[in-house]
């Protein structure tokens, strides 16, 4: 491939997005793909970003930069790395208001560069020091700080184990600085929903990497803000989801509870305060929020599973966690209770291994209530006609219920389980199917 002009590249991008002829789009796509694999892509992408002609060409250029850094960083000599870094930072600052997807692509490019550019020491500190005092730069700064931890374990990056360890240690060192910055953003933006969503996404990303200091986070105001958002009835769906994702990430990060005790206690108590908010979401028939709360309750139970089995009813083995899941099992939509299935599988497995009749006796009433709830969910609608399909969503749900029952049946005994569940299912199905089908089933 000979080096094309930037005008020719722009023309190809326009054809890719706007050519009414599908064959023309395909030709443009193939040609642009070949360009992205060439050495010329570095310079041409940089030129397109400088021109800022439109969203399409800037997106293609930003995506190209990200791909080249991910897959072909070895093409560049080390003496060009600093210039590339400065160029990318300049582009993301000048394009920050053009489109969020362009900002994300450039943020990924900068993050991937930082992870591979060993000479860029303390990249987090550099970025915060450079942009934290500029309100207009805060959006892309937080985006970079969000994707940076996410890219650490990216399979696209060619970095060795030693470099990855060095990066994680570096990010851990500056993690409290990041959290402080996020809290400052919240204080300055007030109740700005878009900023809160970005802050929670970023915080969740750092929780997922597992580098946040538990003691520092346990006493941080961000946790309070997080649960306040989840407790408020007027919280929007998007903000609610971002806050829920963040809490789930935090709970997952402290799965080894004993080594994260202060943060574990704060999260445990925080989640228990959400029961009223769950009931409000049910009353308003807001299924999105109901599902979010159930995700949080399930993650809470999964995180404290060993504690609950080891010391049921004591401290963070408080059985109110199971009550939360059983409340969710009472929701009329079976999709809600289905979220918790993995926890019930794991609980059954743990109790089976202990083989302690006294311990089994403590958990038996909860399993009985779960089975009763599942029996209601598995019944057919009164107006259902014909034999139910096993392959639709409801049929697959019933199969998953069957698998779950097999895993916990030892706790309640097979006879009681059959009398409470199997017979109940059979009678309900026979009653709801028209007479010809009923006779057929009876003969079968």
PDB file of N, CA, C and O in Angstrom, residues 69 73 81 85 109-124 126-127 148-149 151-154 156-172 174 209 211:
ATOM      1  N   UNK A  69      -1.990   1.247  19.015  1.00  0.00           N
ATOM      2  CA  UNK A  69      -1.289   1.175  20.305  1.00  0.00           C
ATOM      3  C   UNK A  69      -1.479  -0.200  20.933  1.00  0.00           C
ATOM      4  O   UNK A  69      -0.549  -0.766  21.519  1.00  0.00           O
ATOM      5  N   UNK A  73       2.189  -1.457  18.877  1.00  0.00           N
ATOM      6  CA  UNK A  73       3.010  -0.458  19.573  1.00  0.00           C
ATOM      7  C   UNK A  73       4.498  -0.667  19.296  1.00  0.00           C
ATOM      8  O   UNK A  73       5.288   0.283  19.296  1.00  0.00           O
ATOM      9  N   UNK A  81       7.712   7.937  21.780  1.00  0.00           N
ATOM     10  CA  UNK A  81       6.623   7.664  22.726  1.00  0.00           C
ATOM     11  C   UNK A  81       6.120   8.925  23.424  1.00  0.00           C
ATOM     12  O   UNK A  81       4.908   9.111  23.591  1.00  0.00           O
ATOM     13  N   UNK A  85       2.358  10.484  23.286  1.00  0.00           N
ATOM     14  CA  UNK A  85       1.569  10.760  24.505  1.00  0.00           C
ATOM     15  C   UNK A  85       1.059  12.196  24.513  1.00  0.00           C
ATOM     16  O   UNK A  85      -0.139  12.440  24.736  1.00  0.00           O
ATOM     17  N   UNK A 109      -6.832   4.719  24.171  1.00  0.00           N
ATOM     18  CA  UNK A 109      -5.512   4.829  23.543  1.00  0.00           C
ATOM     19  C   UNK A 109      -4.483   5.331  24.555  1.00  0.00           C
ATOM     20  O   UNK A 109      -3.365   4.802  24.638  1.00  0.00           O
ATOM     21  N   UNK A 110      -4.858   6.344  25.326  1.00  0.00           N
ATOM     22  CA  UNK A 110      -3.942   6.906  26.332  1.00  0.00           C
ATOM     23  C   UNK A 110      -3.655   5.882  27.427  1.00  0.00           C
ATOM     24  O   UNK A 110      -2.505   5.714  27.862  1.00  0.00           O
ATOM     25  N   UNK A 111      -4.686   5.171  27.868  1.00  0.00           N
ATOM     26  CA  UNK A 111      -4.506   4.155  28.911  1.00  0.00           C
ATOM     27  C   UNK A 111      -3.590   3.038  28.422  1.00  0.00           C
ATOM     28  O   UNK A 111      -2.659   2.614  29.138  1.00  0.00           O
ATOM     29  N   UNK A 112      -3.829   2.558  27.207  1.00  0.00           N
ATOM     30  CA  UNK A 112      -3.000   1.479  26.672  1.00  0.00           C
ATOM     31  C   UNK A 112      -1.559   1.925  26.453  1.00  0.00           C
ATOM     32  O   UNK A 112      -0.622   1.138  26.613  1.00  0.00           O
ATOM     33  N   UNK A 113      -1.400   3.191  26.088  1.00  0.00           N
ATOM     34  CA  UNK A 113      -0.044   3.743  25.954  1.00  0.00           C
ATOM     35  C   UNK A 113       0.649   3.777  27.313  1.00  0.00           C
ATOM     36  O   UNK A 113       1.808   3.363  27.449  1.00  0.00           O
ATOM     37  N   UNK A 114      -0.065   4.252  28.324  1.00  0.00           N
ATOM     38  CA  UNK A 114       0.522   4.355  29.670  1.00  0.00           C
ATOM     39  C   UNK A 114       0.946   2.987  30.197  1.00  0.00           C
ATOM     40  O   UNK A 114       1.989   2.859  30.854  1.00  0.00           O
ATOM     41  N   UNK A 115       0.158   1.962  29.890  1.00  0.00           N
ATOM     42  CA  UNK A 115       0.464   0.626  30.390  1.00  0.00           C
ATOM     43  C   UNK A 115       1.684   0.017  29.696  1.00  0.00           C
ATOM     44  O   UNK A 115       2.394  -0.798  30.284  1.00  0.00           O
ATOM     45  N   UNK A 116       1.924   0.414  28.455  1.00  0.00           N
ATOM     46  CA  UNK A 116       3.055  -0.149  27.703  1.00  0.00           C
ATOM     47  C   UNK A 116       4.301   0.734  27.734  1.00  0.00           C
ATOM     48  O   UNK A 116       5.401   0.255  27.466  1.00  0.00           O
ATOM     49  N   UNK A 117       4.100   2.006  28.051  1.00  0.00           N
ATOM     50  CA  UNK A 117       5.210   2.967  28.027  1.00  0.00           C
ATOM     51  C   UNK A 117       5.879   2.997  29.409  1.00  0.00           C
ATOM     52  O   UNK A 117       5.519   3.760  30.297  1.00  0.00           O
ATOM     53  N   UNK A 118       6.871   2.139  29.585  1.00  0.00           N
ATOM     54  CA  UNK A 118       7.520   1.988  30.897  1.00  0.00           C
ATOM     55  C   UNK A 118       8.170   3.285  31.382  1.00  0.00           C
ATOM     56  O   UNK A 118       8.328   3.498  32.588  1.00  0.00           O
ATOM     57  N   UNK A 119       8.533   4.148  30.441  1.00  0.00           N
ATOM     58  CA  UNK A 119       9.187   5.405  30.832  1.00  0.00           C
ATOM     59  C   UNK A 119       8.211   6.432  31.412  1.00  0.00           C
ATOM     60  O   UNK A 119       8.636   7.427  31.998  1.00  0.00           O
ATOM     61  N   UNK A 120       6.894   6.183  31.248  1.00  0.00           N
ATOM     62  CA  UNK A 120       5.893   7.117  31.790  1.00  0.00           C
ATOM     63  C   UNK A 120       5.602   6.710  33.240  1.00  0.00           C
ATOM     64  O   UNK A 120       4.683   5.956  33.514  1.00  0.00           O
ATOM     65  N   UNK A 121       6.405   7.208  34.148  1.00  0.00           N
ATOM     66  CA  UNK A 121       6.263   6.858  35.560  1.00  0.00           C
ATOM     67  C   UNK A 121       5.149   7.683  36.201  1.00  0.00           C
ATOM     68  O   UNK A 121       5.000   8.869  35.919  1.00  0.00           O
ATOM     69  N   UNK A 122       4.370   7.043  37.079  1.00  0.00           N
ATOM     70  CA  UNK A 122       3.326   7.763  37.807  1.00  0.00           C
ATOM     71  C   UNK A 122       2.333   8.465  36.898  1.00  0.00           C
ATOM     72  O   UNK A 122       2.019   9.645  37.093  1.00  0.00           O
ATOM     73  N   UNK A 123       1.813   7.737  35.907  1.00  0.00           N
ATOM     74  CA  UNK A 123       0.917   8.359  34.929  1.00  0.00           C
ATOM     75  C   UNK A 123      -0.341   8.936  35.594  1.00  0.00           C
ATOM     76  O   UNK A 123      -0.837   9.994  35.185  1.00  0.00           O
ATOM     77  N   UNK A 124      -0.850   8.254  36.609  1.00  0.00           N
ATOM     78  CA  UNK A 124      -2.059   8.743  37.296  1.00  0.00           C
ATOM     79  C   UNK A 124      -1.788  10.095  37.937  1.00  0.00           C
ATOM     80  O   UNK A 124      -2.579  11.043  37.809  1.00  0.00           O
ATOM     81  N   UNK A 126       0.518  12.226  37.114  1.00  0.00           N
ATOM     82  CA  UNK A 126       0.742  13.216  36.045  1.00  0.00           C
ATOM     83  C   UNK A 126      -0.580  13.761  35.514  1.00  0.00           C
ATOM     84  O   UNK A 126      -0.761  14.970  35.354  1.00  0.00           O
ATOM     85  N   UNK A 127      -1.515  12.857  35.241  1.00  0.00           N
ATOM     86  CA  UNK A 127      -2.807  13.254  34.668  1.00  0.00           C
ATOM     87  C   UNK A 127      -3.624  14.093  35.646  1.00  0.00           C
ATOM     88  O   UNK A 127      -4.214  15.110  35.266  1.00  0.00           O
ATOM     89  N   UNK A 148      -8.348   2.975  32.530  1.00  0.00           N
ATOM     90  CA  UNK A 148      -6.981   2.560  32.866  1.00  0.00           C
ATOM     91  C   UNK A 148      -6.949   1.259  33.680  1.00  0.00           C
ATOM     92  O   UNK A 148      -6.258   0.303  33.281  1.00  0.00           O
ATOM     93  N   UNK A 149      -7.690   1.145  34.792  1.00  0.00           N
ATOM     94  CA  UNK A 149      -7.684  -0.131  35.520  1.00  0.00           C
ATOM     95  C   UNK A 149      -8.316  -1.267  34.712  1.00  0.00           C
ATOM     96  O   UNK A 149      -7.925  -2.423  34.858  1.00  0.00           O
ATOM     97  N   UNK A 151      -8.059  -1.809  31.563  1.00  0.00           N
ATOM     98  CA  UNK A 151      -7.143  -2.282  30.525  1.00  0.00           C
ATOM     99  C   UNK A 151      -5.948  -3.059  31.072  1.00  0.00           C
ATOM    100  O   UNK A 151      -5.216  -3.675  30.294  1.00  0.00           O
ATOM    101  N   UNK A 152      -5.768  -3.046  32.381  1.00  0.00           N
ATOM    102  CA  UNK A 152      -4.596  -3.704  32.966  1.00  0.00           C
ATOM    103  C   UNK A 152      -4.524  -5.179  32.578  1.00  0.00           C
ATOM    104  O   UNK A 152      -3.442  -5.712  32.279  1.00  0.00           O
ATOM    105  N   UNK A 153      -5.672  -5.848  32.561  1.00  0.00           N
ATOM    106  CA  UNK A 153      -5.691  -7.279  32.239  1.00  0.00           C
ATOM    107  C   UNK A 153      -6.172  -7.553  30.818  1.00  0.00           C
ATOM    108  O   UNK A 153      -6.586  -8.674  30.507  1.00  0.00           O
ATOM    109  N   UNK A 154      -6.114  -6.542  29.970  1.00  0.00           N
ATOM    110  CA  UNK A 154      -6.530  -6.714  28.572  1.00  0.00           C
ATOM    111  C   UNK A 154      -5.616  -7.709  27.863  1.00  0.00           C
ATOM    112  O   UNK A 154      -4.389  -7.618  27.939  1.00  0.00           O
ATOM    113  N   UNK A 156      -5.337  -7.832  24.735  1.00  0.00           N
ATOM    114  CA  UNK A 156      -4.838  -7.193  23.513  1.00  0.00           C
ATOM    115  C   UNK A 156      -3.453  -6.587  23.709  1.00  0.00           C
ATOM    116  O   UNK A 156      -2.731  -6.354  22.740  1.00  0.00           O
ATOM    117  N   UNK A 157      -3.102  -6.323  24.967  1.00  0.00           N
ATOM    118  CA  UNK A 157      -1.826  -5.656  25.244  1.00  0.00           C
ATOM    119  C   UNK A 157      -0.699  -6.671  25.428  1.00  0.00           C
ATOM    120  O   UNK A 157      -0.861  -7.669  26.144  1.00  0.00           O
ATOM    121  N   UNK A 158       0.413  -6.385  24.810  1.00  0.00           N
ATOM    122  CA  UNK A 158       1.558  -7.285  24.892  1.00  0.00           C
ATOM    123  C   UNK A 158       2.486  -6.823  26.009  1.00  0.00           C
ATOM    124  O   UNK A 158       3.545  -6.220  25.777  1.00  0.00           O
ATOM    125  N   UNK A 159       2.061  -7.076  27.229  1.00  0.00           N
ATOM    126  CA  UNK A 159       2.908  -6.745  28.380  1.00  0.00           C
ATOM    127  C   UNK A 159       3.098  -7.993  29.227  1.00  0.00           C
ATOM    128  O   UNK A 159       2.198  -8.820  29.360  1.00  0.00           O
ATOM    129  N   UNK A 160       4.285  -8.118  29.788  1.00  0.00           N
ATOM    130  CA  UNK A 160       4.613  -9.306  30.572  1.00  0.00           C
ATOM    131  C   UNK A 160       4.094  -9.229  31.997  1.00  0.00           C
ATOM    132  O   UNK A 160       3.576  -8.198  32.447  1.00  0.00           O
ATOM    133  N   UNK A 161       4.251 -10.330  32.713  1.00  0.00           N
ATOM    134  CA  UNK A 161       3.750 -10.418  34.085  1.00  0.00           C
ATOM    135  C   UNK A 161       4.434  -9.413  35.004  1.00  0.00           C
ATOM    136  O   UNK A 161       3.793  -8.815  35.874  1.00  0.00           O
ATOM    137  N   UNK A 162       5.738  -9.220  34.825  1.00  0.00           N
ATOM    138  CA  UNK A 162       6.467  -8.275  35.676  1.00  0.00           C
ATOM    139  C   UNK A 162       5.979  -6.842  35.462  1.00  0.00           C
ATOM    140  O   UNK A 162       5.801  -6.085  36.430  1.00  0.00           O
ATOM    141  N   UNK A 163       5.771  -6.474  34.207  1.00  0.00           N
ATOM    142  CA  UNK A 163       5.276  -5.134  33.911  1.00  0.00           C
ATOM    143  C   UNK A 163       3.866  -4.959  34.472  1.00  0.00           C
ATOM    144  O   UNK A 163       3.527  -3.906  35.029  1.00  0.00           O
ATOM    145  N   UNK A 164       3.049  -5.981  34.337  1.00  0.00           N
ATOM    146  CA  UNK A 164       1.675  -5.890  34.854  1.00  0.00           C
ATOM    147  C   UNK A 164       1.684  -5.724  36.370  1.00  0.00           C
ATOM    148  O   UNK A 164       0.912  -4.941  36.924  1.00  0.00           O
ATOM    149  N   UNK A 165       2.549  -6.436  37.048  1.00  0.00           N
ATOM    150  CA  UNK A 165       2.664  -6.304  38.506  1.00  0.00           C
ATOM    151  C   UNK A 165       3.117  -4.897  38.884  1.00  0.00           C
ATOM    152  O   UNK A 165       2.596  -4.295  39.835  1.00  0.00           O
ATOM    153  N   UNK A 166       4.077  -4.375  38.130  1.00  0.00           N
ATOM    154  CA  UNK A 166       4.575  -3.016  38.379  1.00  0.00           C
ATOM    155  C   UNK A 166       3.448  -1.991  38.214  1.00  0.00           C
ATOM    156  O   UNK A 166       3.317  -1.057  39.020  1.00  0.00           O
ATOM    157  N   UNK A 167       2.623  -2.183  37.188  1.00  0.00           N
ATOM    158  CA  UNK A 167       1.502  -1.272  36.927  1.00  0.00           C
ATOM    159  C   UNK A 167       0.502  -1.308  38.076  1.00  0.00           C
ATOM    160  O   UNK A 167       0.054  -0.269  38.573  1.00  0.00           O
ATOM    161  N   UNK A 168       0.147  -2.516  38.507  1.00  0.00           N
ATOM    162  CA  UNK A 168      -0.846  -2.666  39.581  1.00  0.00           C
ATOM    163  C   UNK A 168      -0.341  -2.013  40.867  1.00  0.00           C
ATOM    164  O   UNK A 168      -1.097  -1.335  41.579  1.00  0.00           O
ATOM    165  N   UNK A 169       0.918  -2.194  41.171  1.00  0.00           N
ATOM    166  CA  UNK A 169       1.498  -1.569  42.365  1.00  0.00           C
ATOM    167  C   UNK A 169       1.457  -0.047  42.254  1.00  0.00           C
ATOM    168  O   UNK A 169       1.180   0.658  43.227  1.00  0.00           O
ATOM    169  N   UNK A 170       1.720   0.450  41.055  1.00  0.00           N
ATOM    170  CA  UNK A 170       1.695   1.897  40.820  1.00  0.00           C
ATOM    171  C   UNK A 170       0.278   2.451  40.980  1.00  0.00           C
ATOM    172  O   UNK A 170       0.069   3.491  41.616  1.00  0.00           O
ATOM    173  N   UNK A 171      -0.688   1.739  40.428  1.00  0.00           N
ATOM    174  CA  UNK A 171      -2.076   2.187  40.536  1.00  0.00           C
ATOM    175  C   UNK A 171      -2.559   2.114  41.986  1.00  0.00           C
ATOM    176  O   UNK A 171      -3.314   2.981  42.443  1.00  0.00           O
ATOM    177  N   UNK A 172      -2.142   1.087  42.702  1.00  0.00           N
ATOM    178  CA  UNK A 172      -2.514   0.972  44.114  1.00  0.00           C
ATOM    179  C   UNK A 172      -1.961   2.148  44.916  1.00  0.00           C
ATOM    180  O   UNK A 172      -2.639   2.690  45.804  1.00  0.00           O
ATOM    181  N   UNK A 174      -1.472   5.185  43.957  1.00  0.00           N
ATOM    182  CA  UNK A 174      -2.194   6.433  43.689  1.00  0.00           C
ATOM    183  C   UNK A 174      -3.723   6.287  43.800  1.00  0.00           C
ATOM    184  O   UNK A 174      -4.452   7.228  43.505  1.00  0.00           O
ATOM    185  N   UNK A 209     -10.319  -3.756  40.048  1.00  0.00           N
ATOM    186  CA  UNK A 209      -8.896  -4.083  39.980  1.00  0.00           C
ATOM    187  C   UNK A 209      -8.369  -4.568  41.330  1.00  0.00           C
ATOM    188  O   UNK A 209      -7.342  -5.241  41.386  1.00  0.00           O
ATOM    189  N   UNK A 211      -7.421  -2.696  44.069  1.00  0.00           N
ATOM    190  CA  UNK A 211      -6.275  -1.952  44.587  1.00  0.00           C
ATOM    191  C   UNK A 211      -6.654  -0.868  45.603  1.00  0.00           C
ATOM    192  O   UNK A 211      -5.784  -0.182  46.126  1.00  0.00           O
TER     193      UNK A 211
END
